[in-house]
Amino acid sequence: MAKIVYTADEVARHDNINDLWVVMNRKVYDLTRFVKEHPGGEEVLLEVAGSDGTKCFDSIGHSEEAKLRRKIYMIGELAEGETASKKVNQLEKKAEKKEPTIDNDDWQYEEVKEKKSYYLPLFIGIAVVVYAIIIKYLW
């Protein structure tokens, strides 16, 4: 059987939950049927849909079973000279921008405003009245 070769543009068109392709180690996988079963959730696969998910897959530390299971969904290979990492690079840049820093001193200090609660004095007042009624009728 001849191997099927896909371009990065062809893979990029399959980037949604109903038609989800991912490239891993230059192999193209159709994960449309698997997306709902993915133990890490749909979001993980949707982030790399239509692009190269090699870094994501390798960084998680998948089991040998997961690595072997990929073969079921393999539909071809990425064309020589093509890179399908455009979307992943955009996601990495987005993550770099959103990364919070603890050492950021550019925030405005606001004193905590204490809210006054009227429940405690009310409760004490009611308790005193109940106590007075009990004392009056029992003595």
GROMACS .gro file of N, CA and C in nm:
model
  417
    1MET      N    1   0.084  -0.118   0.000
    1MET     CA    2   0.000   0.000   0.000
    1MET      C    3   0.088   0.124   0.000
    2ALA      N    4   0.062   0.216  -0.089
    2ALA     CA    5   0.140   0.339  -0.101
    2ALA      C    6   0.105   0.432   0.014
    3LYS      N    7   0.208   0.500   0.064
    3LYS     CA    8   0.182   0.593   0.175
    3LYS      C    9   0.119   0.721   0.120
    4ILE      N   10   0.025   0.774   0.194
    4ILE     CA   11  -0.043   0.898   0.156
    4ILE      C   12   0.033   1.013   0.218
    5VAL      N   13   0.059   1.115   0.137
    5VAL     CA   14   0.136   1.231   0.182
    5VAL      C   15   0.044   1.354   0.181
    6TYR      N   16   0.045   1.426   0.292
    6TYR     CA   17  -0.039   1.546   0.308
    6TYR      C   18   0.050   1.669   0.323
    7THR      N   19   0.000   1.782   0.274
    7THR     CA   20   0.071   1.908   0.295
    7THR      C   21   0.024   1.969   0.428
    8ALA      N   22   0.099   2.066   0.476
    8ALA     CA   23   0.062   2.134   0.601
    8ALA      C   24  -0.072   2.205   0.585
    9ASP      N   25  -0.098   2.259   0.467
    9ASP     CA   26  -0.226   2.328   0.442
    9ASP      C   27  -0.343   2.231   0.449
   10GLU      N   28  -0.325   2.110   0.396
   10GLU     CA   29  -0.431   2.009   0.402
   10GLU      C   30  -0.461   1.973   0.548
   11VAL      N   31  -0.358   1.954   0.626
   11VAL     CA   32  -0.375   1.920   0.767
   11VAL      C   33  -0.442   2.034   0.841
   12ALA      N   34  -0.401   2.157   0.813
   12ALA     CA   35  -0.453   2.276   0.882
   12ALA      C   36  -0.604   2.293   0.864
   13ARG      N   37  -0.660   2.241   0.755
   13ARG     CA   38  -0.805   2.253   0.731
   13ARG      C   39  -0.888   2.164   0.823
   14HIS      N   40  -0.824   2.070   0.889
   14HIS     CA   41  -0.893   1.974   0.977
   14HIS      C   42  -0.865   2.013   1.122
   15ASP      N   43  -0.928   2.123   1.165
   15ASP     CA   44  -0.893   2.182   1.295
   15ASP      C   45  -1.011   2.202   1.389
   16ASN      N   46  -1.112   2.116   1.378
   16ASN     CA   47  -1.226   2.131   1.469
   16ASN      C   48  -1.268   1.994   1.523
   17ILE      N   49  -1.358   1.994   1.618
   17ILE     CA   50  -1.396   1.872   1.688
   17ILE      C   51  -1.460   1.767   1.597
   18ASN      N   52  -1.522   1.811   1.488
   18ASN     CA   53  -1.587   1.717   1.395
   18ASN      C   54  -1.494   1.669   1.284
   19ASP      N   55  -1.376   1.725   1.277
   19ASP     CA   56  -1.278   1.688   1.174
   19ASP      C   57  -1.141   1.729   1.226
   20LEU      N   58  -1.077   1.640   1.303
   20LEU     CA   59  -0.957   1.676   1.377
   20LEU      C   60  -0.836   1.593   1.335
   21TRP      N   61  -0.740   1.658   1.271
   21TRP     CA   62  -0.616   1.593   1.233
   21TRP      C   63  -0.502   1.657   1.311
   22VAL      N   64  -0.403   1.575   1.344
   22VAL     CA   65  -0.285   1.623   1.416
   22VAL      C   66  -0.162   1.557   1.355
   23VAL      N   67  -0.053   1.632   1.351
   23VAL     CA   68   0.075   1.578   1.305
   23VAL      C   69   0.160   1.549   1.428
   24MET      N   70   0.217   1.428   1.433
   24MET     CA   71   0.311   1.392   1.539
   24MET      C   72   0.426   1.316   1.475
   25ASN      N   73   0.546   1.368   1.494
   25ASN     CA   74   0.666   1.307   1.435
   25ASN      C   75   0.650   1.284   1.285
   26ARG      N   76   0.597   1.388   1.218
   26ARG     CA   77   0.580   1.390   1.073
   26ARG      C   78   0.477   1.289   1.021
   27LYS      N   79   0.401   1.226   1.110
   27LYS     CA   80   0.293   1.136   1.072
   27LYS      C   81   0.161   1.209   1.096
   28VAL      N   82   0.065   1.188   1.008
   28VAL     CA   83  -0.065   1.255   1.018
   28VAL      C   84  -0.167   1.158   1.077
   29TYR      N   85  -0.238   1.206   1.179
   29TYR     CA   86  -0.337   1.124   1.249
   29TYR      C   87  -0.474   1.190   1.242
   30ASP      N   88  -0.576   1.109   1.213
   30ASP     CA   89  -0.715   1.156   1.215
   30ASP      C   90  -0.772   1.116   1.350
   31LEU      N   91  -0.783   1.211   1.442
   31LEU     CA   92  -0.828   1.183   1.579
   31LEU      C   93  -0.975   1.220   1.602
   32THR      N   94  -1.050   1.235   1.494
   32THR     CA   95  -1.190   1.274   1.504
   32THR      C   96  -1.269   1.177   1.591
   33ARG      N   97  -1.250   1.048   1.571
   33ARG     CA   98  -1.324   0.948   1.650
   33ARG      C   99  -1.273   0.938   1.793
   34PHE      N  100  -1.148   0.978   1.815
   34PHE     CA  101  -1.086   0.962   1.947
   34PHE      C  102  -1.102   1.084   2.037
   35VAL      N  103  -1.134   1.199   1.980
   35VAL     CA  104  -1.135   1.324   2.058
   35VAL      C  105  -1.225   1.316   2.180
   36LYS      N  106  -1.340   1.254   2.170
   36LYS     CA  107  -1.434   1.244   2.283
   36LYS      C  108  -1.383   1.148   2.391
   37GLU      N  109  -1.299   1.051   2.353
   37GLU     CA  110  -1.247   0.951   2.446
   37GLU      C  111  -1.115   0.993   2.511
   38HIS      N  112  -1.054   1.100   2.464
   38HIS     CA  113  -0.920   1.139   2.511
   38HIS      C  114  -0.921   1.162   2.662
   39PRO      N  115  -0.836   1.090   2.736
   39PRO     CA  116  -0.834   1.101   2.882
   39PRO      C  117  -0.801   1.242   2.933
   40GLY      N  118  -0.728   1.319   2.855
   40GLY     CA  119  -0.692   1.455   2.895
   40GLY      C  120  -0.797   1.558   2.860
   41GLY      N  121  -0.904   1.516   2.797
   41GLY     CA  122  -1.011   1.607   2.759
   41GLY      C  123  -0.999   1.654   2.615
   42GLU      N  124  -1.109   1.703   2.562
   42GLU     CA  125  -1.116   1.749   2.423
   42GLU      C  126  -1.028   1.870   2.398
   43GLU      N  127  -1.020   1.958   2.499
   43GLU     CA  128  -0.950   2.086   2.483
   43GLU      C  129  -0.805   2.066   2.441
   44VAL      N  130  -0.741   1.964   2.498
   44VAL     CA  131  -0.600   1.938   2.469
   44VAL      C  132  -0.582   1.911   2.320
   45LEU      N  133  -0.667   1.828   2.265
   45LEU     CA  134  -0.656   1.796   2.123
   45LEU      C  135  -0.699   1.912   2.035
   46LEU      N  136  -0.797   1.987   2.078
   46LEU     CA  137  -0.843   2.102   1.999
   46LEU      C  138  -0.735   2.209   1.988
   47GLU      N  139  -0.650   2.221   2.090
   47GLU     CA  140  -0.543   2.320   2.086
   47GLU      C  141  -0.441   2.290   1.977
   48VAL      N  142  -0.419   2.163   1.947
   48VAL     CA  143  -0.320   2.126   1.846
   48VAL      C  144  -0.385   2.077   1.716
   49ALA      N  145  -0.516   2.085   1.708
   49ALA     CA  146  -0.587   2.039   1.588
   49ALA      C  147  -0.539   2.113   1.464
   50GLY      N  148  -0.510   2.038   1.360
   50GLY     CA  149  -0.465   2.096   1.234
   50GLY      C  150  -0.320   2.140   1.235
   51SER      N  151  -0.245   2.097   1.336
   51SER     CA  152  -0.105   2.139   1.344
   51SER      C  153  -0.019   2.027   1.404
   52ASP      N  154   0.104   2.061   1.437
   52ASP     CA  155   0.199   1.964   1.492
   52ASP      C  156   0.182   1.953   1.643
   53GLY      N  157   0.147   1.834   1.689
   53GLY     CA  158   0.128   1.811   1.831
   53GLY      C  159   0.239   1.729   1.894
   54THR      N  160   0.352   1.718   1.825
   54THR     CA  161   0.463   1.636   1.874
   54THR      C  162   0.512   1.681   2.011
   55LYS      N  163   0.538   1.811   2.027
   55LYS     CA  164   0.589   1.862   2.155
   55LYS      C  165   0.491   1.834   2.267
   56CYS      N  166   0.363   1.859   2.240
   56CYS     CA  167   0.260   1.838   2.343
   56CYS      C  168   0.253   1.690   2.382
   57PHE      N  169   0.253   1.602   2.283
   57PHE     CA  170   0.242   1.458   2.309
   57PHE      C  171   0.363   1.408   2.387
   58ASP      N  172   0.481   1.449   2.344
   58ASP     CA  173   0.604   1.402   2.409
   58ASP      C  174   0.622   1.459   2.549
   59SER      N  175   0.577   1.582   2.571
   59SER     CA  176   0.598   1.645   2.702
   59SER      C  177   0.508   1.588   2.811
   60ILE      N  178   0.398   1.527   2.774
   60ILE     CA  179   0.304   1.473   2.873
   60ILE      C  180   0.355   1.343   2.933
   61GLY      N  181   0.430   1.266   2.858
   61GLY     CA  182   0.478   1.138   2.908
   61GLY      C  183   0.371   1.031   2.897
   62HIS      N  184   0.323   1.010   2.776
   62HIS     CA  185   0.218   0.910   2.752
   62HIS      C  186   0.270   0.769   2.775
   63SER      N  187   0.179   0.679   2.806
   63SER     CA  188   0.214   0.538   2.828
   63SER      C  189   0.250   0.472   2.695
   64GLU      N  190   0.309   0.355   2.706
   64GLU     CA  191   0.342   0.279   2.585
   64GLU      C  192   0.215   0.241   2.508
   65GLU      N  193   0.109   0.214   2.582
   65GLU     CA  194  -0.019   0.180   2.519
   65GLU      C  195  -0.069   0.296   2.434
   66ALA      N  196  -0.056   0.417   2.487
   66ALA     CA  197  -0.100   0.536   2.413
   66ALA      C  198  -0.017   0.553   2.287
   67LYS      N  199   0.113   0.528   2.298
   67LYS     CA  200   0.201   0.541   2.181
   67LYS      C  201   0.168   0.437   2.075
   68LEU      N  202   0.136   0.317   2.119
   68LEU     CA  203   0.099   0.211   2.024
   68LEU      C  204  -0.038   0.238   1.963
   69ARG      N  205  -0.128   0.294   2.041
   69ARG     CA  206  -0.264   0.320   1.995
   69ARG      C  207  -0.268   0.424   1.883
   70ARG      N  208  -0.167   0.511   1.877
   70ARG     CA  209  -0.162   0.612   1.770
   70ARG      C  210  -0.169   0.549   1.632
   71LYS      N  211  -0.111   0.431   1.618
   71LYS     CA  212  -0.106   0.365   1.487
   71LYS      C  213  -0.245   0.342   1.428
   72ILE      N  214  -0.343   0.323   1.516
   72ILE     CA  215  -0.481   0.300   1.470
   72ILE      C  216  -0.532   0.420   1.392
   73TYR      N  217  -0.491   0.540   1.434
   73TYR     CA  218  -0.545   0.663   1.377
   73TYR      C  219  -0.456   0.724   1.269
   74MET      N  220  -0.341   0.664   1.240
   74MET     CA  221  -0.250   0.720   1.139
   74MET      C  222  -0.310   0.707   0.999
   75ILE      N  223  -0.311   0.819   0.926
   75ILE     CA  224  -0.368   0.818   0.791
   75ILE      C  225  -0.266   0.855   0.684
   76GLY      N  226  -0.147   0.897   0.724
   76GLY     CA  227  -0.046   0.932   0.625
   76GLY      C  228   0.072   1.003   0.688
   77GLU      N  229   0.149   1.070   0.603
   77GLU     CA  230   0.268   1.142   0.647
   77GLU      C  231   0.264   1.285   0.597
   78LEU      N  232   0.339   1.370   0.663
   78LEU     CA  233   0.352   1.509   0.623
   78LEU      C  234   0.454   1.517   0.510
   79ALA      N  235   0.423   1.596   0.408
   79ALA     CA  236   0.510   1.609   0.291
   79ALA      C  237   0.648   1.660   0.332
   80GLU      N  238   0.749   1.613   0.262
   80GLU     CA  239   0.887   1.655   0.287
   80GLU      C  240   0.898   1.806   0.275
   81GLY      N  241   0.967   1.867   0.368
   81GLY     CA  242   0.988   2.011   0.364
   81GLY      C  243   0.874   2.092   0.424
   82GLU      N  244   0.766   2.026   0.462
   82GLU     CA  245   0.650   2.094   0.522
   82GLU      C  246   0.663   2.096   0.674
   83THR      N  247   0.615   2.202   0.734
   83THR     CA  248   0.606   2.208   0.880
   83THR      C  249   0.463   2.246   0.917
   84ALA      N  250   0.408   2.173   1.011
   84ALA     CA  251   0.269   2.198   1.052
   84ALA      C  252   0.262   2.262   1.190
   85SER      N  253   0.365   2.335   1.227
   85SER     CA  254   0.371   2.387   1.364
   85SER      C  255   0.327   2.532   1.376
   86LYS      N  256   0.270   2.590   1.272
   86LYS     CA  257   0.230   2.730   1.274
   86LYS      C  258   0.133   2.760   1.389
   87LYS      N  259   0.030   2.678   1.405
   87LYS     CA  260  -0.071   2.700   1.509
   87LYS      C  261  -0.011   2.683   1.648
   88VAL      N  262   0.075   2.583   1.665
   88VAL     CA  263   0.138   2.559   1.795
   88VAL      C  264   0.227   2.676   1.833
   89ASN      N  265   0.300   2.731   1.737
   89ASN     CA  266   0.384   2.847   1.766
   89ASN      C  267   0.299   2.965   1.813
   90GLN      N  268   0.183   2.983   1.752
   90GLN     CA  269   0.092   3.090   1.795
   90GLN      C  270   0.044   3.065   1.937
   91LEU      N  271   0.015   2.939   1.970
   91LEU     CA  272  -0.030   2.906   2.105
   91LEU      C  273   0.081   2.930   2.207
   92GLU      N  274   0.205   2.897   2.171
   92GLU     CA  275   0.318   2.919   2.261
   92GLU      C  276   0.338   3.068   2.286
   93LYS      N  277   0.326   3.150   2.182
   93LYS     CA  278   0.340   3.294   2.198
   93LYS      C  279   0.230   3.348   2.288
   94LYS      N  280   0.107   3.298   2.270
   94LYS     CA  281  -0.006   3.341   2.352
   94LYS      C  282   0.019   3.305   2.499
   95ALA      N  283   0.073   3.185   2.522
   95ALA     CA  284   0.102   3.140   2.659
   95ALA      C  285   0.210   3.226   2.723
   96GLU      N  286   0.311   3.264   2.643
   96GLU     CA  287   0.418   3.349   2.695
   96GLU      C  288   0.364   3.484   2.738
   97LYS      N  289   0.272   3.539   2.662
   97LYS     CA  290   0.214   3.669   2.695
   97LYS      C  291   0.130   3.663   2.822
   98LYS      N  292   0.057   3.554   2.841
   98LYS     CA  293  -0.035   3.543   2.953
   98LYS      C  294   0.031   3.494   3.081
   99GLU      N  295   0.157   3.455   3.075
   99GLU     CA  296   0.222   3.399   3.192
   99GLU      C  297   0.229   3.502   3.305
  100PRO      N  298   0.166   3.473   3.418
  100PRO     CA  299   0.165   3.569   3.528
  100PRO      C  300   0.300   3.574   3.599
  101THR      N  301   0.334   3.689   3.651
  101THR     CA  302   0.458   3.703   3.725
  101THR      C  303   0.426   3.744   3.867
  102ILE      N  304   0.493   3.683   3.960
  102ILE     CA  305   0.471   3.711   4.101
  102ILE      C  306   0.544   3.839   4.141
  103ASP      N  307   0.657   3.867   4.075
  103ASP     CA  308   0.740   3.981   4.112
  103ASP      C  309   0.693   4.113   4.052
  104ASN      N  310   0.575   4.117   3.999
  104ASN     CA  311   0.525   4.239   3.937
  104ASN      C  312   0.478   4.336   4.045
  105ASP      N  313   0.547   4.450   4.058
  105ASP     CA  314   0.512   4.549   4.160
  105ASP      C  315   0.433   4.667   4.103
  106ASP      N  316   0.378   4.653   3.986
  106ASP     CA  317   0.305   4.763   3.922
  106ASP      C  318   0.157   4.764   3.958
  107TRP      N  319   0.119   4.704   4.067
  107TRP     CA  320  -0.022   4.701   4.103
  107TRP      C  321  -0.050   4.807   4.208
  108GLN      N  322  -0.171   4.850   4.212
  108GLN     CA  323  -0.215   4.955   4.303
  108GLN      C  324  -0.257   4.891   4.436
  109TYR      N  325  -0.205   4.943   4.547
  109TYR     CA  326  -0.243   4.890   4.679
  109TYR      C  327  -0.380   4.945   4.718
  110GLU      N  328  -0.466   4.855   4.759
  110GLU     CA  329  -0.598   4.895   4.807
  110GLU      C  330  -0.618   4.836   4.944
  111GLU      N  331  -0.655   4.921   5.038
  111GLU     CA  332  -0.678   4.873   5.172
  111GLU      C  333  -0.807   4.792   5.175
  112VAL      N  334  -0.804   4.685   5.253
  112VAL     CA  335  -0.922   4.599   5.264
  112VAL      C  336  -1.029   4.673   5.342
  113LYS      N  337  -1.146   4.679   5.284
  113LYS     CA  338  -1.258   4.746   5.350
  113LYS      C  339  -1.335   4.643   5.431
  114GLU      N  340  -1.349   4.673   5.559
  114GLU     CA  341  -1.423   4.581   5.644
  114GLU      C  342  -1.571   4.613   5.636
  115LYS      N  343  -1.648   4.511   5.614
  115LYS     CA  344  -1.793   4.529   5.610
  115LYS      C  345  -1.846   4.510   5.751
  116LYS      N  346  -1.930   4.600   5.792
  116LYS     CA  347  -1.988   4.589   5.924
  116LYS      C  348  -2.105   4.492   5.920
  117SER      N  349  -2.104   4.404   6.016
  117SER     CA  350  -2.211   4.307   6.024
  117SER      C  351  -2.301   4.341   6.143
  118TYR      N  352  -2.427   4.351   6.118
  118TYR     CA  353  -2.524   4.383   6.223
  118TYR      C  354  -2.585   4.256   6.283
  119TYR      N  355  -2.544   4.142   6.235
  119TYR     CA  356  -2.601   4.017   6.284
  119TYR      C  357  -2.556   3.985   6.427
  120LEU      N  358  -2.430   4.011   6.459
  120LEU     CA  359  -2.381   3.979   6.593
  120LEU      C  360  -2.453   4.061   6.700
  121PRO      N  361  -2.461   4.195   6.688
  121PRO     CA  362  -2.535   4.270   6.790
  121PRO      C  363  -2.682   4.229   6.797
  122LEU      N  364  -2.742   4.199   6.682
  122LEU     CA  365  -2.882   4.156   6.680
  122LEU      C  366  -2.898   4.024   6.755
  123PHE      N  367  -2.808   3.930   6.729
  123PHE     CA  368  -2.812   3.800   6.796
  123PHE      C  369  -2.795   3.817   6.948
  124ILE      N  370  -2.702   3.901   6.989
  124ILE     CA  371  -2.680   3.924   7.133
  124ILE      C  372  -2.804   3.986   7.196
  125GLY      N  373  -2.865   4.082   7.127
  125GLY     CA  374  -2.987   4.146   7.177
  125GLY      C  375  -3.100   4.046   7.196
  126ILE      N  376  -3.120   3.961   7.099
  126ILE     CA  377  -3.225   3.859   7.107
  126ILE      C  378  -3.195   3.761   7.220
  127ALA      N  379  -3.069   3.724   7.234
  127ALA     CA  380  -3.029   3.632   7.341
  127ALA      C  381  -3.058   3.693   7.478
  128VAL      N  382  -3.029   3.821   7.497
  128VAL     CA  383  -3.054   3.890   7.624
  128VAL      C  384  -3.205   3.892   7.654
  129VAL      N  385  -3.287   3.923   7.554
  129VAL     CA  386  -3.433   3.926   7.573
  129VAL      C  387  -3.485   3.788   7.611
  130VAL      N  388  -3.441   3.685   7.542
  130VAL     CA  389  -3.485   3.548   7.571
  130VAL      C  390  -3.441   3.510   7.711
  131TYR      N  391  -3.319   3.543   7.748
  131TYR     CA  392  -3.268   3.513   7.882
  131TYR      C  393  -3.352   3.584   7.989
  132ALA      N  394  -3.384   3.712   7.964
  132ALA     CA  395  -3.465   3.789   8.060
  132ALA      C  396  -3.604   3.728   8.077
  133ILE      N  397  -3.666   3.682   7.968
  133ILE     CA  398  -3.799   3.620   7.975
  133ILE      C  399  -3.792   3.490   8.052
  134ILE      N  400  -3.690   3.412   8.028
  134ILE     CA  401  -3.675   3.284   8.099
  134ILE      C  402  -3.658   3.309   8.249
  135ILE      N  403  -3.575   3.404   8.287
  135ILE     CA  404  -3.550   3.435   8.427
  135ILE      C  405  -3.680   3.484   8.493
  136LYS      N  406  -3.754   3.571   8.426
  136LYS     CA  407  -3.877   3.629   8.483
  136LYS      C  408  -3.980   3.521   8.514
  137TYR      N  409  -4.000   3.426   8.420
  137TYR     CA  410  -4.104   3.327   8.437
  137TYR      C  411  -4.060   3.207   8.522
  138LEU      N  412  -3.933   3.179   8.530
  138LEU     CA  413  -3.887   3.064   8.608
  138LEU      C  414  -3.860   3.102   8.754
  139TRP      N  415  -3.847   3.227   8.790
  139TRP     CA  416  -3.815   3.264   8.928
  139TRP      C  417  -3.928   3.329   8.990
   0.00000   0.00000   0.00000
